[in-house]
Amino acid sequence: MAKLLPDLSGEVRRTIGYRREMDVLTLLQKSLPDGYVIFHNVEWHSLYEGRDCHGEIDLIVMNLAGNLLLVEVKSGALAISNGQLLKDYGLRQRDIATQVKVQYGAMRQLLGKAGLHVTLSNCLVLPDFHLAGTPVVSIPRERIFDAADFPNLPARVENLLPLGVPDAAAEQIKAFLRNHLDLVPDVAILQGQIQKTVKGLADGLATWVPRLQAPSRRYRIQATAGSGKTQLAVTLLQEAGQAGLRTLYVCFNRPLAEQMSRIAPGQSTTFHALCIDYYRQQRQTLDFHAPAMFEQAAADYLQYLHSQAANIDLLILDEAQDLQPDWITGLISMLVLDGRLYMLEDPDQCLYGRPSFDMPDAVRIQCMDNFRSPQQVCHAINAFALARETVKSKSPWRGDVPAFHVYDGSEEDLLCKTGDAIKEQRSLGIDVAQLAVLSTKGIAHSKLLSLDTLAGYATKRFTGEFTPDGQPEWTQGVLLLESVYRFKGQSASAVILTEIDFAELSRHERTKLFVGMTRGMLSVSLVLSERAAALLAEEMQSK
């Protein structure tokens, strides 16, 4: 079997055309004998015939001697006009022969500049197209393999590029292709691909939960992080809005409510925002720094709710594990007689230790499928026993095991190790604007959440102050500093979970780790004290 570089463990399925490339790749990998190496999705940049050119070569097959065969795959419908083979790309057609010629010339030029003199040839694979005897003037017929030739493609490749005999030059060619050309996925593109793929995979809850019919019209969805609860909420709100129903979405965290306000119809808010709006109507002054104000506002609002007529057709309570039972009871009183209630919750994210709400007449739906977190991160979560049940990894991205950055307990070393984690993520191609540094401490106890700069970057953080109308004030930096508590319900390309320090791996500490580690889509790093690292290592070994 031929060797693939890079391997496919972290690849993301994209378009139909990409899947056809994978079909060709899989066929060649399984059929070509040992000794062949196949490079795929090789990006290149070169000056060719006075032009600044760049592109991507679908496959490059290398034999034992280091000789190369460039393989271009064109799937789907094509056209032949005046001997030219053409493919539609939106509003324009491209001559495939020109593309193949440019790729060949550019690769020849790059090899020459590197002082590598090897035999280079190319071919075109059309897995969905029959030439049917139609001549293609611009490309020799013996180098075009159409749908009829596809089953015999490995033999045709071997004919164009015999296995040969080992040559020392082969290692130089391999090093050139692995190191000189860009074989590392573009993180910005990769993030977009993963977000799109994850959304499609996680549509399960949003597809079948709305179809369930229960006499009580009460639905309790207990689903793990990254399972698609937000997509379910958006779908329910959209369908209800189209039907002209009165809806209300309530969660605990303000950033999540603001995100829902941007992407879903109807009113999306937090319980405390509802309380404060009512409190503001009754009183002239508000002190957002006084905890007693929030308690009084909640009490007043609940009393108000129980005196009002029901007027909501669809109520969605998200992050329900963080809502007090009396809050839930009060909110449910807003539902009309035949109204529907959806409670979305994850017991493993119960950061505030709220008691569970009893709802025996509800249909209960459980899901431990995580589509957001990289596979290796899910494995680490299970190894550390952070969730009550095994989290099932469903992400298309394999990723890496979370990196440990252990500090000695001092504030100086904490800053140093957190800076090292930031530099490590940046070296992986993560844009600083797509990175979230999350502290397991609250803003009042954190040594990081008050910093104006970190690792040379101006920080974007909540100042702890509010505007007169109750809006949180933020600094204008680029590196996000936030607490795990406030970031719950959100995600980022990469997450650095820092200030991890505990003497006992309690349920509360497990919850904070679980929440923080499930926020990252591409990569997760942990900055933790020596004693916390030892306890996690001990937990992992016991599993």
XYZ file of C-alpha atoms in Angstrom:
543
model
C 0.000 0.000 0.000
C 1.238 3.477 -0.842
C 2.049 5.969 1.931
C 0.031 9.200 2.240
C 1.511 12.580 3.181
C -0.064 14.220 5.057
C -2.261 11.484 6.562
C -6.028 11.836 6.484
C -6.650 11.627 10.241
C -7.511 15.320 10.501
C -9.035 15.968 7.078
C -12.435 17.595 6.750
C -14.883 16.475 4.064
C -15.736 19.476 1.943
C -17.455 19.664 -1.440
C -18.518 16.877 -3.779
C -15.448 17.628 -5.884
C -13.231 17.176 -2.858
C -14.860 13.838 -2.080
C -14.160 12.658 -5.625
C -10.514 13.617 -5.094
C -10.627 11.463 -1.976
C -12.052 8.588 -4.047
C -9.079 8.830 -6.402
C -6.671 9.141 -3.503
C -8.128 6.134 -1.675
C -8.055 3.988 -4.823
C -4.404 4.798 -5.499
C -3.339 4.392 -1.893
C -4.918 0.935 -1.584
C -3.819 -0.313 -5.015
C -0.313 1.048 -5.547
C 2.348 -1.195 -3.992
C 4.713 -0.325 -1.155
C 7.386 2.120 -2.206
C 5.095 4.744 -3.680
C 4.407 7.914 -1.702
C 1.334 10.038 -2.433
C 1.224 13.711 -1.476
C -2.195 15.348 -1.613
C -3.535 18.922 -1.677
C -0.082 20.401 -2.233
C -0.202 24.195 -2.337
C 2.401 25.981 -4.473
C 3.446 29.517 -5.336
C 5.791 30.454 -8.151
C 6.572 32.919 -10.923
C 5.655 31.247 -14.220
C 6.097 32.905 -17.627
C 6.398 36.284 -15.904
C 3.219 35.832 -13.872
C 2.772 35.469 -10.130
C 0.994 32.101 -9.937
C -0.324 29.978 -7.110
C -2.581 26.969 -6.859
C -3.052 23.507 -5.458
C -2.012 20.186 -6.988
C -4.523 17.488 -6.117
C -2.054 14.569 -5.931
C 1.654 14.005 -6.465
C 2.831 10.393 -6.735
C 6.520 9.699 -6.060
C 8.323 6.424 -6.847
C 11.388 4.845 -5.221
C 13.748 6.867 -7.412
C 12.111 10.181 -6.453
C 10.469 10.728 -9.844
C 7.129 12.511 -9.716
C 3.723 12.278 -11.394
C 1.345 15.229 -10.961
C -2.279 14.067 -10.889
C -5.036 16.611 -11.524
C -8.607 15.451 -10.743
C -11.615 17.125 -12.370
C -14.982 15.827 -11.205
C -18.490 16.484 -12.469
C -19.623 17.826 -15.814
C -17.124 19.122 -18.384
C -17.345 20.480 -21.926
C -15.170 20.216 -25.045
C -15.056 23.133 -27.458
C -12.621 23.476 -30.358
C -10.462 20.760 -28.879
C -10.311 22.469 -25.469
C -11.482 20.722 -22.310
C -13.459 23.238 -20.225
C -15.006 23.301 -16.769
C -17.551 25.774 -15.416
C -16.612 27.720 -12.297
C -19.643 29.821 -11.501
C -19.964 32.445 -14.226
C -16.827 31.565 -16.160
C -15.176 28.617 -17.889
C -11.570 27.582 -17.413
C -9.359 25.716 -19.832
C -8.156 22.667 -17.927
C -5.153 22.198 -20.206
C -3.860 25.655 -19.306
C -4.233 24.906 -15.616
C -2.353 21.606 -15.972
C 0.387 23.287 -18.027
C 0.888 26.054 -15.454
C 1.081 23.556 -12.609
C 3.631 21.464 -14.483
C 5.758 24.485 -15.422
C 5.651 25.937 -11.924
C 6.639 22.631 -10.324
C 9.477 22.179 -12.791
C 10.701 25.688 -11.947
C 10.490 25.109 -8.175
C 12.383 21.824 -8.421
C 15.058 23.454 -10.567
C 15.539 26.304 -8.095
C 16.004 23.720 -5.333
C 18.661 21.955 -7.416
C 16.530 18.796 -7.711
C 16.684 17.189 -11.140
C 14.112 14.414 -11.410
C 11.758 13.056 -14.013
C 8.468 14.959 -13.829
C 5.286 14.033 -15.685
C 1.579 14.612 -15.277
C -1.865 13.223 -16.036
C -5.525 14.231 -15.827
C -8.220 12.110 -14.147
C -11.898 12.624 -15.088
C -13.784 10.179 -12.831
C -17.271 11.345 -13.931
C -16.737 12.157 -17.632
C -16.579 10.025 -20.804
C -14.520 11.393 -23.668
C -16.378 9.137 -26.132
C -13.740 9.539 -28.833
C -13.884 13.329 -28.837
C -10.344 14.624 -29.427
C -8.697 16.920 -26.905
C -6.005 18.770 -28.820
C -4.344 20.389 -25.817
C -3.630 17.233 -23.761
C -2.272 13.887 -25.073
C -5.005 11.247 -24.859
C -2.692 8.762 -23.134
C -2.437 11.143 -20.213
C -6.202 11.535 -19.747
C -8.050 8.888 -17.728
C -11.834 9.223 -17.954
C -14.649 7.321 -16.207
C -14.076 4.244 -18.370
C -10.403 4.176 -17.362
C -11.056 4.864 -13.668
C -11.187 1.237 -12.435
C -7.760 0.657 -14.022
C -6.277 3.935 -12.782
C -3.607 2.366 -10.508
C -2.254 0.288 -13.423
C -2.226 3.353 -15.674
C -0.319 5.326 -13.036
C 2.226 2.525 -12.673
C 2.651 2.538 -16.439
C 3.356 6.284 -16.475
C 5.510 6.120 -13.335
C 7.098 2.685 -12.774
C 8.126 1.903 -9.194
C 11.818 2.081 -10.113
C 14.735 1.387 -7.817
C 15.638 3.183 -4.578
C 17.689 6.326 -5.000
C 19.132 8.652 -2.364
C 17.529 11.576 -4.194
C 14.097 10.329 -3.135
C 14.583 11.519 0.437
C 15.581 14.967 -0.797
C 12.457 15.130 -2.961
C 10.295 14.014 -0.049
C 11.839 16.622 2.233
C 11.265 19.261 -0.436
C 7.592 18.400 -0.819
C 7.031 18.199 2.937
C 8.937 21.300 3.952
C 9.332 23.689 1.010
C 5.752 23.519 -0.164
C 2.877 24.459 2.133
C 1.463 21.165 3.379
C 0.107 22.721 6.572
C -3.630 23.491 6.372
C -4.485 27.193 6.356
C -6.050 27.626 9.778
C -8.487 30.329 8.688
C -9.757 28.140 5.854
C -9.718 25.070 8.084
C -11.772 26.840 10.718
C -14.407 27.758 8.164
C -14.492 24.208 6.841
C -14.833 22.756 10.326
C -17.529 25.231 11.351
C -19.529 24.398 8.253
C -19.005 20.657 8.668
C -19.758 20.696 12.394
C -22.962 22.645 11.799
C -24.092 20.068 9.253
C -23.223 17.138 11.510
C -24.807 18.689 14.613
C -28.122 19.366 12.878
C -29.447 16.080 14.285
C -31.152 17.577 17.335
C -32.508 20.445 15.251
C -33.899 17.965 12.704
C -35.750 15.410 14.789
C -36.476 17.024 18.173
C -39.038 19.502 16.714
C -40.890 16.514 15.233
C -41.525 14.952 18.641
C -45.059 15.275 19.959
C -45.767 14.946 23.687
C -49.161 15.398 25.419
C -47.537 17.643 28.031
C -45.778 19.730 25.368
C -42.783 19.764 27.706
C -39.372 18.677 26.399
C -36.204 18.343 28.453
C -33.055 18.053 26.319
C -30.047 17.036 28.397
C -27.192 17.201 25.914
C -23.446 17.600 26.243
C -21.385 20.547 25.043
C -21.114 20.794 21.265
C -24.144 18.579 20.632
C -26.165 21.185 18.726
C -28.410 22.700 21.420
C -27.972 26.210 20.016
C -28.890 25.031 16.509
C -31.977 23.357 17.954
C -32.994 26.599 19.677
C -32.514 28.625 16.481
C -34.585 26.135 14.465
C -37.425 26.162 16.994
C -37.482 29.973 17.075
C -37.409 30.253 13.290
C -40.272 27.787 12.814
C -42.355 29.455 15.519
C -41.666 32.906 14.086
C -42.797 31.800 10.630
C -46.013 30.487 12.190
C -46.661 33.826 13.867
C -46.231 32.466 17.405
C -45.037 34.501 20.376
C -41.625 33.261 21.490
C -39.172 33.859 24.302
C -35.622 32.511 24.656
C -34.044 32.835 28.107
C -30.564 31.758 29.188
C -28.193 32.595 32.042
C -25.174 34.111 30.258
C -25.471 37.520 28.653
C -22.968 36.877 25.789
C -24.979 33.825 24.710
C -28.221 35.818 24.799
C -26.616 38.542 22.682
C -25.419 35.944 20.173
C -28.923 34.458 19.936
C -30.378 37.939 19.421
C -28.185 38.267 16.328
C -29.013 34.907 14.747
C -32.580 34.045 15.793
C -35.955 35.807 15.571
C -37.973 36.794 18.606
C -36.810 37.976 22.013
C -33.598 36.429 23.339
C -32.501 37.553 26.764
C -31.248 36.470 30.178
C -33.333 35.981 33.285
C -31.557 38.836 35.040
C -32.079 41.164 32.070
C -35.831 40.541 32.344
C -35.644 41.244 36.064
C -33.649 44.459 35.630
C -35.953 45.766 32.895
C -38.909 45.365 35.237
C -36.911 46.753 38.186
C -35.950 49.816 36.140
C -39.608 50.501 35.388
C -40.407 50.504 39.094
C -37.405 52.462 40.433
C -35.314 55.414 39.308
C -31.810 54.323 40.362
C -29.850 51.123 39.719
C -26.573 50.013 41.287
C -25.171 47.165 39.216
C -22.379 46.563 41.733
C -24.786 45.722 44.550
C -25.649 41.983 44.702
C -28.760 42.812 46.727
C -30.138 44.727 43.752
C -30.168 41.594 41.577
C -31.805 39.580 44.347
C -34.479 42.214 44.893
C -35.024 42.589 41.152
C -35.512 38.807 40.798
C -37.960 38.685 43.701
C -39.988 41.600 42.342
C -40.066 40.139 38.819
C -41.186 36.686 39.980
C -43.983 38.246 42.003
C -44.986 40.208 38.925
C -44.995 37.098 36.705
C -47.347 35.164 38.955
C -49.858 38.018 38.735
C -49.829 38.293 34.938
C -51.787 36.433 32.268
C -49.828 33.915 30.184
C -48.818 35.267 26.747
C -45.986 33.054 25.347
C -46.522 30.238 22.810
C -42.950 28.909 22.786
C -40.529 29.174 25.702
C -36.927 27.996 25.420
C -34.875 27.872 28.616
C -31.222 27.405 27.687
C -28.451 26.697 30.217
C -31.292 25.499 32.445
C -28.826 23.856 34.842
C -27.780 27.392 35.877
C -31.313 28.646 36.542
C -32.839 28.527 40.017
C -35.949 26.288 40.261
C -38.139 29.229 41.319
C -36.923 31.195 38.277
C -37.948 28.315 36.010
C -41.353 28.040 37.685
C -41.942 31.751 37.222
C -40.917 31.714 33.557
C -43.101 28.683 32.817
C -46.091 30.613 34.134
C -45.752 32.830 31.039
C -46.755 29.921 28.756
C -50.296 29.772 27.401
C -52.264 26.587 28.040
C -51.116 24.789 24.876
C -47.690 26.441 24.759
C -44.497 24.463 24.272
C -41.540 24.412 26.656
C -38.023 23.271 25.726
C -35.469 23.064 28.530
C -31.906 22.770 27.192
C -29.328 21.790 29.771
C -26.090 19.961 30.461
C -25.560 18.740 34.048
C -21.808 18.591 33.395
C -21.794 22.388 32.936
C -23.516 23.225 36.224
C -21.007 25.873 37.348
C -23.177 27.455 40.033
C -24.355 24.360 41.883
C -28.065 25.008 41.313
C -30.488 22.273 42.451
C -32.134 20.290 39.668
C -35.640 21.234 38.540
C -38.267 18.509 38.756
C -40.415 18.134 35.633
C -41.832 14.566 35.641
C -44.290 15.111 32.770
C -41.623 16.158 30.275
C -40.244 14.018 27.459
C -36.573 13.558 28.307
C -33.971 13.470 25.547
C -30.309 12.706 26.233
C -27.333 13.147 23.897
C -23.611 12.721 24.627
C -22.444 13.409 21.044
C -19.921 16.261 20.855
C -19.495 17.660 17.329
C -17.456 20.739 18.271
C -14.393 19.592 20.208
C -11.452 17.906 18.449
C -11.379 14.140 18.849
C -8.231 14.187 20.972
C -9.749 16.757 23.318
C -12.795 14.536 23.836
C -10.469 11.627 24.623
C -8.724 13.783 27.240
C -12.073 14.817 28.752
C -12.990 11.163 29.134
C -9.552 10.252 30.474
C -9.872 12.943 33.165
C -13.452 11.801 33.937
C -14.750 15.353 33.593
C -18.243 14.292 32.495
C -20.601 11.942 34.294
C -20.948 9.808 31.176
C -18.585 9.128 28.285
C -18.542 11.940 25.754
C -18.775 10.600 22.212
C -16.458 12.406 19.803
C -18.180 13.286 16.530
C -15.956 16.089 15.254
C -14.321 15.626 11.834
C -11.131 17.178 13.243
C -8.721 14.882 15.091
C -6.598 17.646 16.577
C -3.951 17.155 19.259
C -3.980 16.163 22.895
C -4.285 19.352 25.010
C -0.825 20.722 25.772
C 0.144 21.058 29.457
C 1.981 24.223 30.514
C 2.819 23.711 34.189
C 3.639 26.711 36.383
C 5.233 26.665 39.840
C 2.420 28.488 41.630
C 3.869 31.979 41.397
C 2.161 34.804 39.533
C 5.321 35.440 37.533
C 5.505 31.874 36.264
C 1.740 31.844 35.616
C 2.147 34.809 33.259
C 5.201 33.219 31.658
C 3.516 29.865 31.009
C 0.320 31.494 29.756
C 2.459 33.548 27.374
C 4.168 30.337 26.211
C 0.763 28.790 25.490
C -0.248 31.853 23.459
C 2.973 31.695 21.430
C 2.446 27.976 20.845
C -1.067 28.538 19.507
C 0.148 31.363 17.290
C 2.897 29.091 15.910
C 0.150 26.659 14.860
C -1.358 29.396 12.689
C -4.127 30.512 15.053
C -4.943 34.192 14.559
C -4.835 36.098 17.838
C -8.387 37.338 17.206
C -9.560 33.702 17.075
C -7.924 32.809 20.385
C -9.656 32.889 23.778
C -7.677 32.898 27.032
C -10.074 31.671 29.707
C -9.426 31.801 33.428
C -10.987 29.270 35.779
C -11.172 32.096 38.323
C -13.844 34.772 38.525
C -12.926 38.363 37.742
C -12.576 39.213 41.452
C -9.959 36.499 42.110
C -8.100 36.217 38.802
C -4.529 37.436 38.394
C -4.975 37.683 34.608
C -8.377 39.181 33.930
C -7.254 42.690 34.883
C -4.206 42.765 32.572
C -4.048 45.368 29.800
C -1.451 43.348 27.861
C -0.465 39.700 27.763
C 2.314 38.109 25.686
C 2.724 41.416 23.859
C -0.940 41.746 22.850
C -3.432 44.342 24.059
C -6.245 42.510 25.789
C -9.968 42.610 25.178
C -11.602 42.087 28.570
C -14.601 43.030 30.693
C -13.536 45.868 32.972
C -16.021 44.994 35.722
C -17.811 48.288 35.107
C -21.206 48.949 33.537
C -22.639 51.822 31.545
C -25.620 53.677 33.056
C -28.001 51.477 31.058
C -26.386 48.285 32.351
C -24.143 47.400 29.390
C -20.776 45.824 30.351
C -17.727 47.900 29.469
C -14.875 46.289 27.515
C -11.314 47.291 26.699
C -10.395 47.678 23.023
C -7.632 45.049 22.691
C -7.387 42.076 20.332
C -6.583 39.151 22.675
C -9.724 37.979 24.460
C -9.382 37.467 28.217
C -12.475 36.016 29.814
C -13.582 33.767 32.647
C -14.918 30.276 32.075
C -18.140 31.394 33.740
C -18.853 34.178 31.263
C -17.644 32.297 28.170
C -19.961 29.337 28.677
C -22.188 28.820 25.644
C -19.597 30.299 23.263
C -16.644 28.898 21.302
C -13.365 29.929 19.678
C -10.923 28.411 17.212
C -8.440 27.807 20.017
C -8.764 28.054 23.786
C -6.138 28.455 26.485
C -7.574 27.463 29.841
C -5.418 29.052 32.522
C -5.128 29.629 36.294
C -5.998 25.970 36.843
C -5.081 25.288 40.444
C -6.754 22.955 42.924
C -5.826 20.648 45.787
C -8.672 18.233 45.014
C -10.260 17.245 41.714
C -13.775 17.948 42.971
C -16.944 17.935 40.904
C -16.814 21.740 40.699
C -13.230 21.684 39.385
C -14.165 18.994 36.869
C -17.052 21.169 35.714
C -14.825 24.193 35.112
C -12.332 22.065 33.175
C -15.132 20.506 31.139
C -16.681 23.857 30.247
C -13.332 25.389 29.310
C -12.021 22.449 27.293
C -15.222 22.152 25.248
C -14.995 25.755 23.965
C -12.164 25.149 21.438
C -12.864 23.933 17.902
C -9.281 23.406 16.704
C -6.984 23.361 19.703
C -6.944 23.485 23.512
C -4.058 24.259 25.889
C -4.010 23.985 29.683
C -1.954 26.219 31.981
C -2.021 24.565 35.386
C -0.198 24.406 38.674
C 2.113 21.545 39.566
C -0.369 20.045 42.021
C -3.274 20.294 39.568
C -1.174 18.670 36.844
C -0.246 15.834 39.218
C -3.897 15.207 40.120
C -4.972 15.131 36.470
C -2.120 12.759 35.611
C -3.152 10.518 38.491
C -6.776 10.558 37.315
C -5.748 9.667 33.776
C -3.558 6.784 34.947
C -6.393 5.405 37.074
C -8.579 5.265 33.957
